[in-house]
XYZ file of C-alpha atoms in Angstrom:
407
model
C -38.849 11.115 -10.006
C -41.194 10.070 -12.847
C -38.253 8.716 -14.858
C -37.091 6.727 -11.826
C -40.552 5.165 -11.386
C -40.610 4.221 -15.070
C -37.192 2.567 -14.709
C -38.268 0.610 -11.616
C -41.451 -0.687 -13.301
C -39.716 -1.319 -16.631
C -40.651 -0.176 -20.145
C -40.096 -1.077 -23.820
C -39.111 0.726 -26.984
C -41.439 -0.527 -29.755
C -41.928 -0.018 -33.462
C -45.539 0.283 -34.796
C -46.258 -0.203 -38.514
C -49.129 -1.376 -40.689
C -52.528 -0.162 -41.836
C -53.368 2.585 -39.294
C -50.714 3.475 -36.674
C -52.577 6.714 -35.885
C -55.725 4.778 -34.901
C -53.471 2.483 -32.819
C -52.253 5.427 -30.742
C -55.809 6.810 -30.333
C -57.140 3.475 -29.016
C -54.155 3.252 -26.611
C -55.043 6.686 -25.290
C -58.707 5.656 -24.828
C -57.660 2.542 -22.883
C -55.262 4.537 -20.645
C -52.118 2.950 -22.107
C -49.233 5.440 -21.731
C -47.065 6.104 -24.780
C -44.175 8.613 -24.843
C -41.131 9.650 -26.855
C -43.060 9.083 -30.104
C -41.012 9.485 -33.308
C -42.349 9.110 -36.889
C -40.222 7.903 -39.804
C -42.404 7.691 -42.907
C -45.256 5.247 -42.185
C -43.479 3.788 -39.134
C -43.721 5.062 -35.546
C -41.288 4.497 -32.677
C -42.405 4.936 -29.077
C -41.973 3.853 -25.452
C -44.589 1.875 -23.531
C -44.666 0.516 -19.973
C -44.920 -3.225 -19.351
C -48.524 -3.214 -18.065
C -49.634 -1.314 -21.167
C -47.743 -3.674 -23.490
C -49.643 -6.701 -22.145
C -52.933 -4.940 -23.014
C -52.039 -4.269 -26.675
C -53.447 -7.479 -28.205
C -57.056 -6.219 -28.825
C -55.765 -2.868 -30.074
C -53.469 -4.559 -32.586
C -56.321 -6.737 -33.908
C -58.674 -3.768 -34.397
C -56.137 -1.558 -36.145
C -54.353 -4.204 -38.231
C -50.950 -2.934 -37.089
C -47.773 -4.780 -36.276
C -45.779 -4.154 -33.068
C -42.120 -5.109 -32.700
C -40.065 -4.798 -29.478
C -36.745 -2.989 -30.085
C -35.272 -2.342 -26.609
C -35.995 -3.330 -23.012
C -35.289 -0.991 -20.068
C -35.620 -1.064 -16.296
C -35.054 -3.306 -13.293
C -37.321 -6.165 -14.476
C -34.845 -6.746 -17.325
C -31.605 -5.770 -15.551
C -31.910 -7.966 -12.445
C -32.259 -11.320 -14.247
C -29.121 -10.543 -16.289
C -27.287 -9.499 -13.168
C -28.186 -12.652 -11.256
C -26.713 -14.782 -14.051
C -23.299 -13.205 -13.387
C -22.600 -14.824 -10.044
C -18.978 -13.734 -9.858
C -19.934 -10.112 -10.461
C -22.693 -10.245 -7.838
C -20.346 -11.877 -5.340
C -17.696 -9.233 -6.030
C -20.276 -6.478 -5.619
C -21.385 -7.757 -2.225
C -17.772 -8.319 -1.131
C -16.901 -4.750 -2.124
C -19.856 -3.355 -0.206
C -18.875 -5.492 2.765
C -15.255 -4.348 2.537
C -16.179 -0.658 2.533
C -18.657 -1.152 5.343
C -16.142 -3.042 7.479
C -13.303 -0.610 6.681
C -15.398 2.353 7.771
C -15.441 0.986 11.338
C -11.647 1.330 11.697
C -9.211 4.249 11.973
C -6.877 4.337 8.957
C -5.201 7.723 9.354
C -4.055 9.879 12.292
C -3.473 13.562 11.599
C -1.732 15.878 14.108
C -1.933 19.662 13.799
C -0.653 22.535 15.935
C 2.592 20.946 17.167
C 5.726 23.093 17.091
C 7.721 22.110 20.180
C 6.613 18.464 20.197
C 7.930 16.390 17.294
C 5.692 13.930 15.480
C 7.966 11.025 16.469
C 7.529 11.842 20.164
C 3.767 12.155 19.751
C 3.595 8.876 17.793
C 5.395 7.109 20.644
C 2.852 8.564 23.066
C -0.059 7.305 20.935
C 1.450 3.819 20.687
C 1.900 3.686 24.462
C -1.823 4.400 24.810
C -2.696 1.874 22.058
C -3.977 4.510 19.648
C -2.725 3.179 16.321
C -3.684 3.008 12.665
C -5.974 0.023 12.131
C -7.745 0.153 15.512
C -11.521 -0.009 15.780
C -13.367 3.264 16.295
C -15.358 1.776 19.176
C -12.104 1.088 21.081
C -11.174 4.785 21.131
C -12.253 6.964 24.057
C -11.928 10.535 22.744
C -12.391 12.227 26.128
C -9.797 10.042 27.849
C -7.299 10.593 25.003
C -7.615 14.388 25.309
C -7.007 14.218 29.076
C -3.946 11.961 28.633
C -2.465 14.341 26.038
C -2.713 17.311 28.413
C -1.344 15.220 31.280
C 1.647 13.858 29.313
C 2.663 17.203 27.747
C 2.601 20.184 30.149
C 3.291 22.601 27.285
C -0.066 21.726 25.672
C -2.775 24.086 26.901
C -5.611 22.757 24.718
C -6.229 19.469 22.905
C -9.108 18.281 20.753
C -9.570 14.912 19.053
C -12.351 14.051 16.635
C -13.179 11.372 14.105
C -13.797 12.403 10.515
C -14.753 9.278 8.613
C -11.861 6.878 9.136
C -9.437 9.675 10.051
C -8.563 10.663 13.617
C -7.688 14.353 13.713
C -5.855 15.682 16.764
C -5.547 19.458 17.170
C -3.354 20.847 19.926
C -2.264 24.297 21.095
C 1.086 24.730 22.791
C 1.910 27.319 25.401
C 3.953 30.173 23.907
C 5.264 31.257 27.299
C 8.461 29.580 28.540
C 7.938 26.677 30.892
C 9.550 27.180 34.262
C 11.400 24.061 35.282
C 12.444 23.738 38.877
C 16.217 23.392 39.086
C 17.558 20.743 41.396
C 19.223 21.988 44.554
C 22.965 22.355 44.110
C 25.163 22.164 47.170
C 26.874 25.488 47.803
C 30.579 25.707 47.294
C 31.445 25.989 43.596
C 34.649 27.458 42.138
C 35.098 28.988 38.698
C 38.033 27.486 36.787
C 39.592 28.278 33.423
C 39.032 26.166 30.312
C 42.174 27.464 28.558
C 45.715 28.687 29.056
C 45.811 32.466 28.738
C 45.896 35.926 30.274
C 43.073 37.494 32.282
C 41.805 40.536 30.340
C 38.837 41.453 32.553
C 37.169 40.175 35.709
C 34.047 41.277 37.585
C 33.202 39.164 40.663
C 29.696 39.089 42.113
C 30.124 36.175 44.512
C 33.190 34.351 45.804
C 36.858 35.224 46.280
C 38.880 36.259 43.186
C 42.154 34.338 42.893
C 43.487 36.204 39.853
C 43.732 39.781 38.661
C 43.806 41.500 35.277
C 47.062 40.680 33.524
C 47.658 37.389 35.350
C 48.671 34.366 33.272
C 46.671 31.234 34.086
C 46.716 27.607 33.024
C 43.843 25.408 32.028
C 42.009 24.218 35.156
C 43.321 27.042 37.371
C 40.857 28.459 39.918
C 39.785 31.955 38.889
C 37.186 32.625 41.572
C 36.953 30.487 44.695
C 33.676 29.606 46.378
C 35.284 29.366 49.818
C 34.908 32.690 51.669
C 36.870 32.979 54.963
C 35.259 34.532 58.062
C 37.911 36.146 60.328
C 38.177 36.587 64.072
C 39.147 39.918 65.652
C 42.766 38.778 65.681
C 42.522 38.195 61.888
C 42.636 34.410 62.204
C 40.139 32.330 60.231
C 37.188 31.407 62.374
C 35.276 29.457 59.682
C 34.637 29.239 55.956
C 31.404 30.136 54.227
C 30.850 28.217 51.002
C 29.079 29.944 48.129
C 28.582 29.370 44.437
C 31.116 31.638 42.759
C 29.665 34.034 40.191
C 31.728 36.288 37.944
C 32.243 37.641 34.421
C 35.765 36.787 33.244
C 37.360 37.552 29.888
C 40.432 35.495 29.008
C 42.881 36.331 26.243
C 44.267 33.156 24.680
C 45.348 31.505 21.442
C 43.052 29.207 19.462
C 43.880 27.246 16.328
C 41.942 26.326 13.211
C 42.795 23.717 10.583
C 40.897 22.496 7.544
C 41.766 20.890 4.213
C 40.388 20.512 0.704
C 41.223 17.651 -1.665
C 42.659 18.529 -5.066
C 39.980 16.511 -6.855
C 36.272 15.948 -6.287
C 33.493 13.748 -7.631
C 30.518 15.222 -9.462
C 27.353 13.394 -10.490
C 26.521 13.583 -14.206
C 23.379 12.026 -15.703
C 23.661 9.902 -18.841
C 20.070 10.489 -19.972
C 19.098 6.822 -19.629
C 15.976 6.245 -17.518
C 13.781 3.332 -16.501
C 10.401 3.405 -14.824
C 8.576 0.981 -12.548
C 5.249 1.080 -10.751
C 4.496 0.187 -7.168
C 1.550 -0.375 -4.882
C 1.678 0.572 -1.220
C -0.575 -0.757 1.517
C 0.253 0.754 4.883
C 4.012 0.377 5.413
C 4.361 -2.449 2.865
C 5.356 -1.691 -0.733
C 5.088 -3.987 -3.759
C 7.216 -2.963 -6.736
C 7.409 -4.223 -10.311
C 9.908 -4.868 -11.738
C 12.240 -5.550 -8.810
C 15.609 -6.016 -10.566
C 18.379 -3.410 -10.314
C 17.885 -1.007 -13.271
C 21.432 0.423 -13.540
C 24.780 0.048 -11.818
C 24.657 3.603 -10.424
C 21.401 5.572 -10.289
C 19.096 7.728 -8.225
C 15.316 7.580 -7.953
C 12.476 10.034 -8.494
C 9.273 8.918 -6.758
C 5.801 10.153 -7.673
C 3.084 8.907 -5.353
C -0.661 9.415 -5.594
C -3.656 8.384 -3.576
C -7.027 7.693 -5.219
C -9.620 10.203 -4.101
C -11.981 7.531 -2.821
C -9.241 6.142 -0.543
C -8.240 9.645 0.519
C -11.776 10.462 1.652
C -11.953 7.188 3.566
C -8.382 7.766 4.835
C -7.346 4.229 3.882
C -3.528 3.807 3.703
C -3.598 2.734 0.052
C -1.274 4.417 -2.449
C 0.260 3.746 -5.790
C 2.878 5.517 -7.763
C 5.866 5.301 -10.055
C 9.632 5.312 -9.563
C 11.854 6.781 -12.269
C 15.439 5.507 -12.139
C 17.988 7.899 -13.631
C 21.441 6.577 -14.466
C 24.439 8.758 -13.671
C 28.208 8.536 -13.607
C 30.636 9.767 -10.988
C 33.038 12.021 -12.896
C 36.266 13.162 -11.263
C 37.278 16.823 -11.561
C 40.094 18.944 -10.095
C 39.655 22.281 -8.375
C 41.378 25.247 -9.899
C 43.474 27.390 -7.580
C 40.852 30.139 -7.539
C 38.055 27.672 -6.807
C 40.049 26.144 -3.977
C 40.835 29.537 -2.392
C 37.188 30.560 -2.606
C 35.964 27.379 -0.875
C 38.669 27.518 1.804
C 37.969 31.183 2.530
C 34.288 30.334 2.821
C 35.073 27.660 5.431
C 37.323 30.090 7.282
C 34.607 32.764 7.373
C 32.124 30.225 8.732
C 34.571 29.445 11.557
C 35.083 33.150 12.337
C 31.322 33.758 12.302
C 30.802 30.890 14.759
C 33.331 32.497 17.124
C 31.630 35.888 16.916
C 28.231 34.324 17.636
C 29.685 32.944 20.888
C 30.823 36.422 21.918
C 34.490 35.802 21.071
C 36.494 38.879 20.066
C 39.331 38.275 17.587
C 42.408 40.420 18.375
C 44.944 39.003 15.923
C 44.923 36.294 13.277
C 47.547 34.542 11.202
C 46.196 32.319 8.416
C 48.247 30.311 5.907
C 47.223 28.190 2.902
C 49.729 25.463 2.068
C 49.817 22.680 -0.510
C 49.997 19.125 0.794
C 50.450 15.820 -1.000
C 46.842 15.528 -2.152
C 45.094 18.607 -0.756
C 45.284 22.252 0.210
C 45.614 22.831 3.949
C 44.536 25.962 5.799
C 46.015 26.616 9.242
C 45.200 29.599 11.367
C 46.205 30.988 14.742
C 43.864 33.458 16.425
C 44.471 35.609 19.480
C 41.020 35.979 20.990
C 39.259 37.357 24.024
C 36.578 34.961 25.193
C 34.230 34.715 28.182
C 35.372 31.773 30.314
C 34.336 30.105 33.512
C 33.605 26.465 34.260
C 32.137 25.354 37.601
C 33.989 22.963 39.856
C 33.142 21.898 43.391
C 35.111 23.758 46.053
C 37.491 21.783 48.224
C 36.191 21.913 51.785
C 38.540 22.846 54.655
C 37.999 22.969 58.418
C 39.361 25.683 60.631
C 42.211 23.465 61.882
C 43.513 23.314 58.317
C 42.526 19.684 57.576
C 41.296 19.419 53.977
C 38.478 17.113 53.020
C 36.692 16.548 49.716
C 32.942 16.168 50.102
């Protein structure tokens, strides 16, 4: 604190020489003139003195026969006049202060945390619809209303909190882990189960509806397997009416499925030449400014390194700069060996088989062939599988007189 007061009032670094420097310092002490940081070099003394004390040195200098020379000037009384001469610097200083002050009244970054089911793109669209955007004034944001709108727009969010941290808007949400029950629309009763393939029925368990096939029957694609039209009989075994239900059954169909894939003899591989060029860029919001702008190589890829100055990060201003390294490469053509080709084709085949097993498909028989085409290897496969089937189709309505109508 004492050093700060000395700087505000201003002080000098002086050199005292002559007949009796020691008597000079004693008289200064008697008159209450403060001297500090005194250093002796032979018959010469160096010391600091405040401005008010310096103006009272004339009688002391006359009595002691010493000489006083000013070496350095410190403090605001000397700094401000120099500063005021630099008008451009002063103007820039005030503009900078004004810029930071004005920028701190806006929102420059929006941070979302806690979202797992809701994507950031969906949430960004929601914020734009409610005019919550980067660059808006803080005073235009109603935190309480925003939290209510978030919970209203997204039923899976059980808790939402928004708060301003500097120029950053932080939104924390918590989603419901329990499954959301969605009311299913009413479906008119009367649905058949039809086959998606040609094949043979391997198993059938009917819970609702009338089975139209039995185990061992051969069916075509689109054939009705279980009908949703249940007849109600009179005592004389004539149909009195039909009751329409949604057919429900577990049906396993044995059928043939095919698989085909190919692999070109040759392939292109990227190889770097070792030549690189670098350019710098400046990014403000979504706008980027890059130097130089010309195309560095005919074929290349880019490695981007981006940084954000700490002062802008704390203020959450969308200001970045970075560098782009362009690396030249060439597309070199190679040919697969027979072993490489078989390995890749077998890998594709195993991926196909795995996808079938994940769907609950049981493979009974398989016949796979690898053949050589004009410019590629071709894999063809036939699989005898047992697969759960059953596609819903609206039941054809029929009155008791036998007239058919489609509703």
